[in-house]
mmCIF file of C-alpha atoms and ligand atoms in Angstrom:
data_model
loop_
_atom_site.group_PDB
_atom_site.id
_atom_site.type_symbol
_atom_site.label_atom_id
_atom_site.label_comp_id
_atom_site.label_asym_id
_atom_site.label_seq_id
_atom_site.Cartn_x
_atom_site.Cartn_y
_atom_site.Cartn_z
ATOM 1 C CA MET L 991 50.629 -17.195 -46.910
ATOM 2 C CA ALA L 992 53.454 -19.260 -45.428
ATOM 3 C CA GLU L 993 51.421 -20.147 -42.349
ATOM 4 C CA GLN L 994 48.768 -21.861 -44.493
ATOM 5 C CA GLU L 995 51.216 -23.636 -46.780
ATOM 6 C CA GLU L 996 53.245 -25.022 -43.923
ATOM 7 C CA ALA L 997 50.297 -26.315 -41.938
ATOM 8 C CA ARG L 998 49.341 -29.963 -42.506
ATOM 9 C CA GLY L 999 47.389 -32.634 -40.653
ATOM 10 C CA LEU L 1000 43.999 -32.804 -39.001
ATOM 11 C CA TRP L 1001 44.299 -33.201 -35.235
ATOM 12 C CA VAL L 1002 41.803 -34.501 -32.739
ATOM 13 C CA PHE L 1003 42.394 -33.827 -29.049
ATOM 14 C CA VAL L 1004 41.558 -37.008 -27.137
ATOM 15 C CA GLU L 1005 39.958 -35.925 -23.878
ATOM 16 C CA GLN L 1006 40.466 -38.310 -20.993
ATOM 17 C CA ARG L 1007 39.946 -38.200 -17.265
ATOM 18 C CA ARG L 1008 41.819 -40.599 -15.011
ATOM 19 C CA GLY L 1009 42.734 -42.825 -17.914
ATOM 20 C CA LYS L 1010 39.202 -43.018 -19.324
ATOM 21 C CA PRO L 1011 38.718 -41.456 -22.760
ATOM 22 C CA ASN L 1012 35.619 -39.374 -23.464
ATOM 23 C CA ARG L 1013 33.627 -40.872 -26.326
ATOM 24 C CA VAL L 1014 33.340 -37.479 -28.052
ATOM 25 C CA ALA L 1015 37.021 -37.907 -29.005
ATOM 26 C CA TRP L 1016 36.194 -41.098 -30.916
ATOM 27 C CA GLU L 1017 33.171 -39.429 -32.523
ATOM 28 C CA LEU L 1018 35.529 -36.697 -33.735
ATOM 29 C CA MET L 1019 38.010 -39.311 -34.972
ATOM 30 C CA GLY L 1020 35.217 -40.791 -37.122
ATOM 31 C CA ARG L 1021 34.360 -37.484 -38.798
ATOM 32 C CA GLY L 1022 38.005 -36.392 -38.713
ATOM 33 C CA ARG L 1023 39.011 -39.474 -40.720
ATOM 34 C CA GLN L 1024 36.576 -38.531 -43.514
ATOM 35 C CA LEU L 1025 37.740 -34.912 -43.577
ATOM 36 C CA ALA L 1026 41.440 -35.852 -43.451
ATOM 37 C CA ASP L 1027 40.917 -38.245 -46.363
ATOM 38 C CA ALA L 1028 39.176 -35.495 -48.337
ATOM 39 C CA LEU L 1029 42.150 -33.186 -47.671
ATOM 40 C CA GLN L 1030 44.595 -36.055 -48.301
ATOM 41 C CA THR L 1031 46.307 -35.396 -45.017
ATOM 42 C CA GLN L 1032 47.091 -37.353 -41.850
ATOM 43 C CA LEU L 1033 44.617 -37.844 -39.037
ATOM 44 C CA VAL L 1034 46.530 -37.199 -35.833
ATOM 45 C CA ALA L 1035 45.322 -37.902 -32.294
ATOM 46 C CA VAL L 1036 46.738 -35.927 -29.374
ATOM 47 C CA VAL L 1037 46.747 -37.667 -26.009
ATOM 48 C CA LEU L 1038 47.773 -35.705 -22.909
ATOM 49 C CA GLY L 1039 47.788 -37.212 -19.406
ATOM 50 C CA HIS L 1040 49.665 -39.528 -17.106
ATOM 51 C CA GLN L 1041 49.820 -43.297 -17.667
ATOM 52 C CA VAL L 1042 47.646 -42.985 -20.760
ATOM 53 C CA ARG L 1043 49.581 -44.954 -23.360
ATOM 54 C CA HIS L 1044 46.628 -47.346 -23.682
ATOM 55 C CA ILE L 1045 44.554 -44.414 -24.943
ATOM 56 C CA ALA L 1046 47.125 -43.655 -27.633
ATOM 57 C CA GLN L 1047 46.824 -47.310 -28.767
ATOM 58 C CA GLU L 1048 43.050 -47.033 -28.746
ATOM 59 C CA ALA L 1049 43.190 -43.842 -30.855
ATOM 60 C CA ILE L 1050 44.860 -45.836 -33.633
ATOM 61 C CA THR L 1051 42.001 -48.344 -33.631
ATOM 62 C CA TYR L 1052 39.635 -45.382 -34.090
ATOM 63 C CA GLY L 1053 41.446 -44.168 -37.197
ATOM 64 C CA ALA L 1054 44.558 -42.188 -36.197
ATOM 65 C CA ASP L 1055 47.570 -42.435 -38.529
ATOM 66 C CA LEU L 1056 49.764 -40.860 -35.890
ATOM 67 C CA VAL L 1057 49.400 -40.151 -32.182
ATOM 68 C CA TYR L 1058 51.290 -37.491 -30.261
ATOM 69 C CA LEU L 1059 51.462 -38.719 -26.692
ATOM 70 C CA VAL L 1060 52.535 -36.433 -23.864
ATOM 71 C CA ASP L 1061 52.616 -38.650 -20.788
ATOM 72 C CA ALA L 1062 53.759 -36.660 -17.765
ATOM 73 C CA GLU L 1063 52.866 -36.438 -14.091
ATOM 74 C CA VAL L 1064 52.113 -32.737 -14.398
ATOM 75 C CA LEU L 1065 49.216 -33.725 -16.698
ATOM 76 C CA ALA L 1066 47.736 -36.329 -14.336
ATOM 77 C CA GLU L 1067 44.614 -34.273 -13.535
ATOM 78 C CA TYR L 1068 43.138 -31.690 -15.874
ATOM 79 C CA ARG L 1069 44.207 -28.120 -15.147
ATOM 80 C CA THR L 1070 43.967 -25.398 -17.772
ATOM 81 C CA GLU L 1071 47.531 -24.170 -17.575
ATOM 82 C CA PRO L 1072 49.578 -27.356 -18.098
ATOM 83 C CA TYR L 1073 47.149 -28.795 -20.650
ATOM 84 C CA ALA L 1074 46.970 -25.556 -22.639
ATOM 85 C CA ARG L 1075 50.759 -25.193 -22.545
ATOM 86 C CA ALA L 1076 51.361 -28.809 -23.607
ATOM 87 C CA LEU L 1077 48.907 -28.584 -26.503
ATOM 88 C CA THR L 1078 50.180 -25.172 -27.596
ATOM 89 C CA GLU L 1079 53.769 -26.475 -27.617
ATOM 90 C CA LEU L 1080 52.771 -29.424 -29.812
ATOM 91 C CA ILE L 1081 50.907 -27.176 -32.232
ATOM 92 C CA GLU L 1082 53.824 -24.740 -32.479
ATOM 93 C CA ARG L 1083 56.201 -27.625 -33.131
ATOM 94 C CA HIS L 1084 54.161 -29.515 -35.742
ATOM 95 C CA HIS L 1085 51.834 -26.932 -37.383
ATOM 96 C CA PRO L 1086 48.530 -28.758 -37.845
ATOM 97 C CA GLU L 1087 45.996 -27.379 -40.288
ATOM 98 C CA ILE L 1088 42.952 -28.178 -38.182
ATOM 99 C CA VAL L 1089 42.464 -28.973 -34.487
ATOM 100 C CA LEU L 1090 39.164 -30.476 -33.282
ATOM 101 C CA ILE L 1091 38.195 -30.680 -29.612
ATOM 102 C CA GLY L 1092 35.002 -31.987 -27.965
ATOM 103 C CA ALA L 1093 32.719 -29.212 -26.676
ATOM 104 C CA THR L 1094 32.721 -30.589 -23.139
ATOM 105 C CA ASN L 1095 33.466 -28.451 -20.066
ATOM 106 C CA LEU L 1096 37.113 -29.488 -20.315
ATOM 107 C CA GLY L 1097 37.293 -29.043 -24.095
ATOM 108 C CA ARG L 1098 35.685 -25.599 -24.075
ATOM 109 C CA ASP L 1099 38.107 -24.450 -21.409
ATOM 110 C CA LEU L 1100 41.165 -25.837 -23.163
ATOM 111 C CA ALA L 1101 40.279 -24.728 -26.694
ATOM 112 C CA GLY L 1102 39.663 -21.109 -25.709
ATOM 113 C CA SER L 1103 42.970 -20.882 -23.905
ATOM 114 C CA VAL L 1104 44.998 -22.476 -26.729
ATOM 115 C CA ALA L 1105 43.325 -20.437 -29.501
ATOM 116 C CA THR L 1106 43.933 -17.201 -27.577
ATOM 117 C CA THR L 1107 47.616 -17.992 -27.057
ATOM 118 C CA LEU L 1108 48.054 -18.892 -30.736
ATOM 119 C CA LYS L 1109 45.948 -15.900 -31.853
ATOM 120 C CA THR L 1110 43.948 -18.130 -34.182
ATOM 121 C CA GLY L 1111 40.242 -18.586 -34.890
ATOM 122 C CA LEU L 1112 38.081 -20.944 -32.848
ATOM 123 C CA THR L 1113 34.510 -21.855 -33.712
ATOM 124 C CA ALA L 1114 32.876 -23.089 -30.530
ATOM 125 C CA ASP L 1115 30.086 -25.626 -30.124
ATOM 126 C CA CYS L 1116 29.801 -26.781 -33.755
ATOM 127 C CA THR L 1117 27.106 -29.165 -34.914
ATOM 128 C CA VAL L 1118 28.306 -29.713 -38.503
ATOM 129 C CA LEU L 1119 31.844 -29.978 -39.912
ATOM 130 C CA ASP L 1120 32.987 -30.020 -43.518
ATOM 131 C CA VAL L 1121 35.959 -28.929 -45.604
ATOM 132 C CA ASP L 1122 36.478 -26.878 -48.748
ATOM 133 C CA VAL L 1123 39.177 -29.032 -50.319
ATOM 134 C CA SER L 1124 40.392 -26.520 -52.938
ATOM 135 C CA GLN L 1125 41.011 -23.783 -50.354
ATOM 136 C CA ARG L 1126 41.826 -26.235 -47.529
ATOM 137 C CA LEU L 1127 39.306 -24.512 -45.285
ATOM 138 C CA LEU L 1128 37.357 -25.988 -42.387
ATOM 139 C CA LEU L 1129 33.648 -25.193 -42.696
ATOM 140 C CA ALA L 1130 32.537 -25.077 -39.071
ATOM 141 C CA THR L 1131 28.798 -24.722 -38.626
ATOM 142 C CA ARG L 1132 27.014 -23.824 -35.399
ATOM 143 C CA PRO L 1133 23.696 -22.332 -34.311
ATOM 144 C CA ALA L 1134 23.870 -18.536 -34.048
ATOM 145 C CA PHE L 1135 21.578 -15.787 -32.785
ATOM 146 C CA ASN L 1136 20.064 -18.023 -30.124
ATOM 147 C CA GLY L 1137 19.470 -20.803 -32.616
ATOM 148 C CA LYS L 1138 17.588 -18.715 -35.163
ATOM 149 C CA GLN L 1139 20.288 -19.225 -37.806
ATOM 150 C CA MET L 1140 22.969 -21.727 -38.643
ATOM 151 C CA ALA L 1141 26.273 -19.946 -39.289
ATOM 152 C CA THR L 1142 29.194 -21.512 -41.183
ATOM 153 C CA ILE L 1143 32.384 -19.920 -39.934
ATOM 154 C CA LEU L 1144 35.729 -19.883 -41.757
ATOM 155 C CA CYS L 1145 39.184 -19.063 -40.503
ATOM 156 C CA LYS L 1146 40.885 -17.938 -43.706
ATOM 157 C CA THR L 1147 44.239 -16.581 -42.661
ATOM 158 C CA ARG L 1148 45.379 -18.096 -39.372
ATOM 159 C CA ARG L 1149 46.435 -21.675 -38.652
ATOM 160 C CA PRO L 1150 45.444 -23.971 -37.121
ATOM 161 C CA GLN L 1151 41.737 -23.687 -37.757
ATOM 162 C CA MET L 1152 40.149 -24.717 -34.460
ATOM 163 C CA ALA L 1153 36.680 -25.938 -33.541
ATOM 164 C CA THR L 1154 34.956 -27.467 -30.559
ATOM 165 C CA VAL L 1155 32.189 -29.910 -31.460
ATOM 166 C CA ARG L 1156 29.218 -31.001 -29.418
ATOM 167 C CA PRO L 1157 29.163 -34.584 -28.149
ATOM 168 C CA ARG L 1158 26.816 -36.975 -29.954
ATOM 169 C CA VAL L 1159 26.703 -34.951 -33.144
ATOM 170 C CA PHE L 1160 28.759 -37.558 -35.006
ATOM 171 C CA GLU L 1161 28.337 -41.293 -34.948
ATOM 172 C CA LEU L 1162 30.745 -43.372 -32.886
ATOM 173 C CA PRO L 1163 32.937 -45.213 -35.442
ATOM 174 C CA LYS L 1164 33.687 -48.918 -35.108
ATOM 175 C CA PRO L 1165 37.218 -49.434 -33.782
ATOM 176 C CA ASP L 1166 39.488 -51.643 -35.872
ATOM 177 C CA PRO L 1167 41.925 -53.478 -33.567
ATOM 178 C CA ALA L 1168 44.064 -54.473 -36.560
ATOM 179 C CA ARG L 1169 44.779 -50.864 -37.652
ATOM 180 C CA GLN L 1170 48.402 -49.745 -37.598
ATOM 181 C CA GLY L 1171 49.684 -46.307 -36.685
ATOM 182 C CA ASP L 1172 52.621 -44.537 -35.069
ATOM 183 C CA ILE L 1173 52.884 -43.237 -31.541
ATOM 184 C CA VAL L 1174 55.338 -40.387 -31.039
ATOM 185 C CA GLU L 1175 56.130 -39.507 -27.431
ATOM 186 C CA GLU L 1176 56.809 -35.889 -26.599
ATOM 187 C CA ALA L 1177 57.713 -34.246 -23.313
ATOM 188 C CA PRO L 1178 56.441 -30.939 -21.950
ATOM 189 C CA SER L 1179 59.046 -28.199 -21.596
ATOM 190 C CA PHE L 1180 57.823 -27.344 -18.070
ATOM 191 C CA GLY L 1181 57.459 -29.062 -14.732
ATOM 192 C CA GLU L 1182 55.066 -28.938 -11.803
ATOM 193 C CA GLU L 1183 57.019 -26.098 -10.138
ATOM 194 C CA GLU L 1184 55.968 -23.732 -12.956
ATOM 195 C CA ILE L 1185 52.243 -24.395 -12.590
ATOM 196 C CA LYS L 1186 50.381 -21.953 -10.366
ATOM 197 C CA ALA L 1187 47.126 -23.883 -9.788
ATOM 198 C CA LYS L 1188 47.560 -26.859 -7.452
ATOM 199 C CA LEU L 1189 45.173 -29.746 -7.032
ATOM 200 C CA VAL L 1190 44.415 -30.072 -3.327
ATOM 201 C CA GLU L 1191 41.795 -32.816 -3.413
ATOM 202 C CA PHE L 1192 39.687 -34.644 -6.002
ATOM 203 C CA ILE L 1193 36.040 -35.003 -4.997
ATOM 204 C CA PRO L 1194 34.017 -36.984 -7.544
ATOM 205 C CA ALA L 1195 30.518 -35.732 -8.398
ATOM 206 C CA THR L 1196 27.877 -37.477 -6.354
ATOM 207 C CA GLY L 1197 24.867 -36.824 -8.612
ATOM 208 C CA THR L 1198 23.004 -40.013 -9.459
ATOM 209 C CA ARG L 1199 21.439 -38.732 -12.670
ATOM 210 C CA ILE L 1200 23.116 -39.927 -15.837
ATOM 211 C CA ARG L 1201 24.215 -37.017 -18.041
ATOM 212 C CA LEU L 1202 22.061 -36.646 -21.134
ATOM 213 C CA GLU L 1203 24.979 -37.039 -23.530
ATOM 214 C CA ASP L 1204 26.047 -40.282 -21.825
ATOM 215 C CA ALA L 1205 22.610 -41.890 -21.686
ATOM 216 C CA ASP L 1206 21.628 -44.826 -23.881
ATOM 217 C CA ILE L 1207 17.968 -44.381 -22.996
ATOM 218 C CA ILE L 1208 16.330 -40.956 -22.587
ATOM 219 C CA VAL L 1209 12.726 -40.314 -21.553
ATOM 220 C CA SER L 1210 11.924 -36.674 -22.372
ATOM 221 C CA GLY L 1211 8.835 -34.719 -21.404
ATOM 222 C CA GLY L 1212 7.335 -31.587 -22.936
ATOM 223 C CA ARG L 1213 4.582 -29.101 -22.279
ATOM 224 C CA GLY L 1214 2.115 -31.970 -22.404
ATOM 225 C CA MET L 1215 3.391 -33.062 -18.976
ATOM 226 C CA GLY L 1216 1.312 -30.217 -17.539
ATOM 227 C CA GLY L 1217 3.506 -29.479 -14.508
ATOM 228 C CA PRO L 1218 6.734 -30.364 -12.698
ATOM 229 C CA GLU L 1219 5.131 -32.951 -10.404
ATOM 230 C CA ASN L 1220 4.086 -35.071 -13.394
ATOM 231 C CA PHE L 1221 7.692 -35.661 -14.413
ATOM 232 C CA ARG L 1222 7.639 -38.284 -11.658
ATOM 233 C CA ILE L 1223 6.032 -40.755 -14.084
ATOM 234 C CA LEU L 1224 8.906 -40.195 -16.520
ATOM 235 C CA GLU L 1225 11.441 -40.693 -13.703
ATOM 236 C CA GLU L 1226 9.747 -44.021 -12.936
ATOM 237 C CA LEU L 1227 9.885 -45.173 -16.545
ATOM 238 C CA ALA L 1228 13.530 -44.061 -16.838
ATOM 239 C CA GLU L 1229 14.374 -45.860 -13.597
ATOM 240 C CA VAL L 1230 12.915 -49.168 -14.820
ATOM 241 C CA LEU L 1231 14.821 -48.865 -18.086
ATOM 242 C CA GLY L 1232 18.113 -47.624 -16.612
ATOM 243 C CA GLY L 1233 17.768 -44.354 -18.514
ATOM 244 C CA THR L 1234 17.570 -40.678 -17.681
ATOM 245 C CA VAL L 1235 15.019 -37.879 -18.056
ATOM 246 C CA GLY L 1236 15.211 -35.025 -20.577
ATOM 247 C CA ALA L 1237 12.875 -32.179 -21.474
ATOM 248 C CA SER L 1238 11.764 -29.875 -24.254
ATOM 249 C CA ARG L 1239 12.503 -26.184 -24.014
ATOM 250 C CA ALA L 1240 8.850 -25.458 -23.246
ATOM 251 C CA ALA L 1241 9.123 -27.625 -20.124
ATOM 252 C CA VAL L 1242 12.418 -26.003 -19.138
ATOM 253 C CA ASP L 1243 11.174 -22.451 -19.751
ATOM 254 C CA ALA L 1244 8.164 -23.244 -17.583
ATOM 255 C CA GLY L 1245 10.598 -24.084 -14.766
ATOM 256 C CA TRP L 1246 9.530 -27.748 -14.617
ATOM 257 C CA MET L 1247 12.996 -29.113 -15.364
ATOM 258 C CA PRO L 1248 16.506 -27.675 -14.986
ATOM 259 C CA ARG L 1249 18.185 -26.148 -18.047
ATOM 260 C CA GLU L 1250 20.841 -28.889 -18.252
ATOM 261 C CA ARG L 1251 18.041 -31.383 -19.085
ATOM 262 C CA GLN L 1252 16.974 -29.523 -22.233
ATOM 263 C CA VAL L 1253 17.293 -31.425 -25.487
ATOM 264 C CA GLY L 1254 17.489 -29.538 -28.764
ATOM 265 C CA GLN L 1255 19.168 -26.870 -30.772
ATOM 266 C CA THR L 1256 19.794 -24.580 -27.809
ATOM 267 C CA GLY L 1257 20.056 -27.467 -25.348
ATOM 268 C CA THR L 1258 21.990 -30.714 -25.531
ATOM 269 C CA THR L 1259 22.343 -32.784 -28.698
ATOM 270 C CA VAL L 1260 21.663 -36.415 -27.868
ATOM 271 C CA ARG L 1261 22.014 -39.658 -29.788
ATOM 272 C CA PRO L 1262 20.752 -42.385 -27.451
ATOM 273 C CA LYS L 1263 19.833 -45.910 -28.474
ATOM 274 C CA ILE L 1264 16.215 -45.148 -27.529
ATOM 275 C CA TYR L 1265 14.562 -41.730 -27.157
ATOM 276 C CA PHE L 1266 11.060 -41.383 -25.729
ATOM 277 C CA ALA L 1267 9.340 -38.064 -26.615
ATOM 278 C CA VAL L 1268 6.404 -37.716 -24.249
ATOM 279 C CA GLY L 1269 3.959 -34.821 -24.688
ATOM 280 C CA ILE L 1270 6.410 -33.172 -27.088
ATOM 281 C CA SER L 1271 5.051 -31.823 -30.377
ATOM 282 C CA GLY L 1272 8.286 -32.188 -32.381
ATOM 283 C CA ALA L 1273 9.246 -28.592 -33.193
ATOM 284 C CA ILE L 1274 12.207 -28.321 -35.550
ATOM 285 C CA GLN L 1275 14.441 -26.977 -32.762
ATOM 286 C CA HIS L 1276 13.684 -30.021 -30.619
ATOM 287 C CA LEU L 1277 14.209 -32.443 -33.515
ATOM 288 C CA ALA L 1278 17.601 -30.822 -34.198
ATOM 289 C CA GLY L 1279 18.843 -32.219 -30.903
ATOM 290 C CA MET L 1280 17.454 -35.774 -31.009
ATOM 291 C CA GLN L 1281 16.509 -36.946 -34.476
ATOM 292 C CA THR L 1282 19.650 -39.041 -34.949
ATOM 293 C CA SER L 1283 18.670 -41.248 -31.992
ATOM 294 C CA ASP L 1284 18.704 -44.920 -33.025
ATOM 295 C CA VAL L 1285 15.057 -45.533 -32.097
ATOM 296 C CA ILE L 1286 12.458 -42.818 -31.384
ATOM 297 C CA VAL L 1287 9.264 -43.550 -29.501
ATOM 298 C CA ALA L 1288 6.644 -40.773 -29.506
ATOM 299 C CA ILE L 1289 3.702 -40.593 -27.135
ATOM 300 C CA ASN L 1290 1.217 -37.842 -27.967
ATOM 301 C CA ARG L 1291 -2.536 -37.499 -27.990
ATOM 302 C CA ASP L 1292 -2.490 -35.519 -31.242
ATOM 303 C CA PRO L 1293 -2.150 -37.946 -34.180
ATOM 304 C CA ASN L 1294 -0.950 -35.066 -36.374
ATOM 305 C CA ALA L 1295 1.883 -34.006 -34.074
ATOM 306 C CA PRO L 1296 5.060 -33.583 -36.188
ATOM 307 C CA ILE L 1297 7.027 -35.814 -33.789
ATOM 308 C CA PHE L 1298 5.307 -38.832 -35.384
ATOM 309 C CA LYS L 1299 7.095 -38.035 -38.684
ATOM 310 C CA VAL L 1300 10.455 -38.935 -37.118
ATOM 311 C CA ALA L 1301 9.203 -41.620 -34.714
ATOM 312 C CA ASP L 1302 9.891 -45.333 -35.230
ATOM 313 C CA TYR L 1303 7.116 -46.175 -32.771
ATOM 314 C CA GLY L 1304 4.156 -43.862 -32.306
ATOM 315 C CA ILE L 1305 1.617 -44.211 -29.539
ATOM 316 C CA VAL L 1306 -1.391 -41.915 -29.921
ATOM 317 C CA GLY L 1307 -2.940 -41.552 -26.518
ATOM 318 C CA ASP L 1308 -3.028 -39.732 -23.218
ATOM 319 C CA LEU L 1309 0.455 -39.840 -21.744
ATOM 320 C CA PHE L 1310 -0.963 -40.138 -18.235
ATOM 321 C CA GLU L 1311 -2.357 -43.533 -19.227
ATOM 322 C CA VAL L 1312 0.316 -44.664 -21.693
ATOM 323 C CA VAL L 1313 3.436 -43.963 -19.610
ATOM 324 C CA PRO L 1314 2.362 -45.779 -16.410
ATOM 325 C CA ALA L 1315 1.124 -48.684 -18.558
ATOM 326 C CA LEU L 1316 4.497 -48.963 -20.285
ATOM 327 C CA THR L 1317 6.356 -48.712 -16.964
ATOM 328 C CA LYS L 1318 4.191 -51.487 -15.533
ATOM 329 C CA ALA L 1319 4.652 -53.695 -18.585
ATOM 330 C CA PHE L 1320 8.443 -53.209 -18.670
ATOM 331 C CA ARG L 1321 8.672 -53.863 -14.925
ATOM 332 C CA GLN L 1322 6.811 -57.140 -15.429
ATOM 333 C CA ILE L 1323 9.030 -58.140 -18.320
ATOM 334 C CA PHE L 1324 12.429 -57.112 -16.928
ATOM 335 C CA GLY L 1325 11.946 -57.075 -13.165
ATOM 336 C CA ASN L 1326 14.918 -55.429 -11.477
ATOM 337 C CA ARG L 1327 17.211 -56.158 -14.411
ATOM 338 C CA LYS L 1328 18.036 -53.218 -16.697
ATOM 339 C CA PRO L 1329 17.216 -54.253 -20.275
ATOM 340 C CA THR L 1330 19.570 -53.813 -23.199
ATOM 341 C CA ALA L 1331 18.377 -51.484 -25.942
ATOM 342 C CA ALA L 1332 17.706 -54.486 -28.206
ATOM 343 C CA GLU L 1333 15.564 -56.181 -25.543
ATOM 344 C CA LEU L 1334 13.668 -52.976 -25.030
ATOM 345 C CA VAL L 1335 12.936 -52.601 -28.734
ATOM 346 C CA GLY L 1336 11.662 -56.172 -28.756
ATOM 347 C CA ALA L 1337 9.384 -55.452 -25.815
ATOM 348 C CA LEU L 1338 8.174 -52.229 -27.436
ATOM 349 C CA LYS L 1339 7.257 -54.127 -30.572
ATOM 350 C CA ALA L 1340 5.278 -56.551 -28.466
ATOM 351 C CA GLN L 1341 3.575 -53.708 -26.599
ATOM 352 C CA THR L 1342 2.693 -51.554 -29.584
ATOM 353 C CA GLY L 1343 2.894 -53.766 -32.662
ATOM 354 C CA ALA L 1344 0.042 -56.140 -31.864
ATOM 355 C CA GLN L 1345 -2.377 -53.325 -31.272
ATOM 356 C CA ASP L 1346 -3.661 -50.216 -32.993
ATOM 357 C CA ARG L 1347 -1.614 -47.094 -32.351
ATOM 358 C CA GLY L 1348 -2.762 -45.673 -29.050
ATOM 359 C CA ALA L 1349 -4.251 -48.823 -27.676
ATOM 360 C CA ALA L 1350 -1.143 -49.674 -25.638
ATOM 361 C CA ALA L 1351 -2.413 -47.479 -22.842
ATOM 362 C CA GLY L 1352 -5.204 -49.878 -22.104
ATOM 363 C CA GLU L 1353 -2.869 -52.755 -21.310
HETATM 364 C C1 FAD Z 1938 15.637 -20.010 -31.357
HETATM 365 C C2 FAD Z 1938 14.864 -21.115 -30.757
HETATM 366 C C3 FAD Z 1938 15.544 -22.174 -30.146
HETATM 367 C C4 FAD Z 1938 14.830 -23.230 -29.586
HETATM 368 N N1 FAD Z 1938 15.506 -24.287 -29.008
HETATM 369 C C5 FAD Z 1938 14.797 -25.328 -28.538
HETATM 370 C C6 FAD Z 1938 15.456 -26.472 -27.962
HETATM 371 O O1 FAD Z 1938 16.671 -26.525 -27.839
HETATM 372 N N2 FAD Z 1938 14.684 -27.503 -27.532
HETATM 373 C C7 FAD Z 1938 13.323 -27.505 -27.627
HETATM 374 O O2 FAD Z 1938 12.690 -28.489 -27.189
HETATM 375 N N3 FAD Z 1938 12.689 -26.442 -28.135
HETATM 376 C C8 FAD Z 1938 13.388 -25.360 -28.578
HETATM 377 N N4 FAD Z 1938 12.709 -24.284 -29.046
HETATM 378 C C9 FAD Z 1938 11.255 -24.218 -28.863
HETATM 379 C C10 FAD Z 1938 10.469 -24.983 -29.902
HETATM 380 O O3 FAD Z 1938 10.217 -24.165 -31.009
HETATM 381 C C11 FAD Z 1938 9.113 -25.412 -29.311
HETATM 382 O O4 FAD Z 1938 8.440 -24.260 -28.851
HETATM 383 C C12 FAD Z 1938 9.224 -26.397 -28.154
HETATM 384 O O5 FAD Z 1938 10.065 -27.471 -28.514
HETATM 385 C C13 FAD Z 1938 7.840 -26.936 -27.820
HETATM 386 O O6 FAD Z 1938 7.914 -27.775 -26.721
HETATM 387 P P1 FAD Z 1938 6.845 -28.937 -26.528
HETATM 388 O O7 FAD Z 1938 6.863 -29.837 -27.699
HETATM 389 O O8 FAD Z 1938 7.096 -29.503 -25.187
HETATM 390 O O9 FAD Z 1938 5.482 -28.108 -26.432
HETATM 391 P P2 FAD Z 1938 4.276 -28.026 -27.430
HETATM 392 O O10 FAD Z 1938 4.720 -27.668 -28.785
HETATM 393 O O11 FAD Z 1938 3.263 -27.144 -26.782
HETATM 394 O O12 FAD Z 1938 3.723 -29.518 -27.495
HETATM 395 C C14 FAD Z 1938 3.098 -30.162 -26.456
HETATM 396 C C15 FAD Z 1938 2.575 -31.475 -26.994
HETATM 397 O O13 FAD Z 1938 2.042 -32.234 -25.946
HETATM 398 C C16 FAD Z 1938 0.909 -32.937 -26.408
HETATM 399 N N5 FAD Z 1938 0.062 -33.252 -25.246
HETATM 400 C C17 FAD Z 1938 -0.570 -32.389 -24.414
HETATM 401 N N6 FAD Z 1938 -1.191 -33.060 -23.428
HETATM 402 C C18 FAD Z 1938 -0.983 -34.385 -23.648
HETATM 403 C C19 FAD Z 1938 -1.378 -35.568 -22.994
HETATM 404 N N7 FAD Z 1938 -2.111 -35.545 -21.862
HETATM 405 N N8 FAD Z 1938 -0.994 -36.742 -23.499
HETATM 406 C C20 FAD Z 1938 -0.233 -36.812 -24.645
HETATM 407 N N9 FAD Z 1938 0.168 -35.705 -25.307
HETATM 408 C C21 FAD Z 1938 -0.193 -34.507 -24.823
HETATM 409 C C22 FAD Z 1938 0.259 -31.990 -27.391
HETATM 410 O O14 FAD Z 1938 -0.543 -32.692 -28.320
HETATM 411 C C23 FAD Z 1938 1.476 -31.319 -28.040
HETATM 412 O O15 FAD Z 1938 1.867 -32.008 -29.224
HETATM 413 C C24 FAD Z 1938 13.409 -23.219 -29.616
HETATM 414 C C25 FAD Z 1938 12.743 -22.152 -30.241
HETATM 415 C C26 FAD Z 1938 13.461 -21.119 -30.792
HETATM 416 C C27 FAD Z 1938 12.717 -19.988 -31.458
#
């Protein structure tokens, strides 16, 4: 089919807000580079916004061969209509084979609108991406049937093949400041007068909690916490470490924590520098959302809990003794200063390494 033969290039939409790129775009550039190389095609970054040329430059350091930059005032703040129109125009002009977008609120909104206009297939919320090189097909895998199955979805006839991908599924690649690439500036065919939705005022979110996908340190609690009031001890530990609190589905289903705090297959996928699993058994659906964390610390009174199989540091003991003891020890070591992940690992080694597993609680 002509549509398939004509289409070339793997595109990554680089989400940005107010000139600040979202790291999921760079995660997608990392995986996108591997897939583009396998398909022997160009990796193209798409940057839409106003005064965002620096992001186009940055995209090259993250692996783009080419960047399409649409820098226009009408794109200054995200609105579905101008962003969807600008991206659709680019796609219609250049015919990419594959378009990847982060599965953020913005990305989900944009991708659905663009795919509908282009009448092409979109696989939303993927957790695995691959390609079938001989057929030039994107293999987009995502949980289906409420997480009971993993489905690999193909878009065989229409182009581009589109997918949104969860943040933190892929590793953040190392930028190479010496990389060379081309930036091609394009202009939208429309102006502000054609856009129906107007931005009246921008009110930034006031929530103090760090979003799970942005956190370097996550302290998650499960059914072992025993009740919502006990999450206070996790909040205290997270506060000392400059982290945030997550939860297993059991804790969320019990109404102890809000749904947006759930880690796992049907919750958020996280990849923090340090993940504390407290009173969490380590069910496969929980592991699916956190096992690529750099360092995993498990606290559980059952020495046979499956979580210990993926943990770098295991503390067998009663969480109601272990957690306050760790908080106290870290507070003594770091005071009011938030430790780096490396410092924290060093302190953990000192806390757990010199003793038998489980004995840390006594300190
Ligand atoms: C389709 C599907 C999707 C799912 N998606 C998710 C998901 O996204 N995320 C998710 O988390 N789960 C998910 N689940 C649920 C998952 O299978 C488990 O049921 C859930 O993760 C269990 O949560 P938990 O580990 O907190 O509870 P439990 O399995 O009950 O474990 C509690 C643990 O706490 C320990 N404990 C108890 N008291 C103490 C104490 N005082 N001190 C120390 N340790 C203690 C126990 O030894 C036990 O290991 C899903 C299930 C299905 C079927």
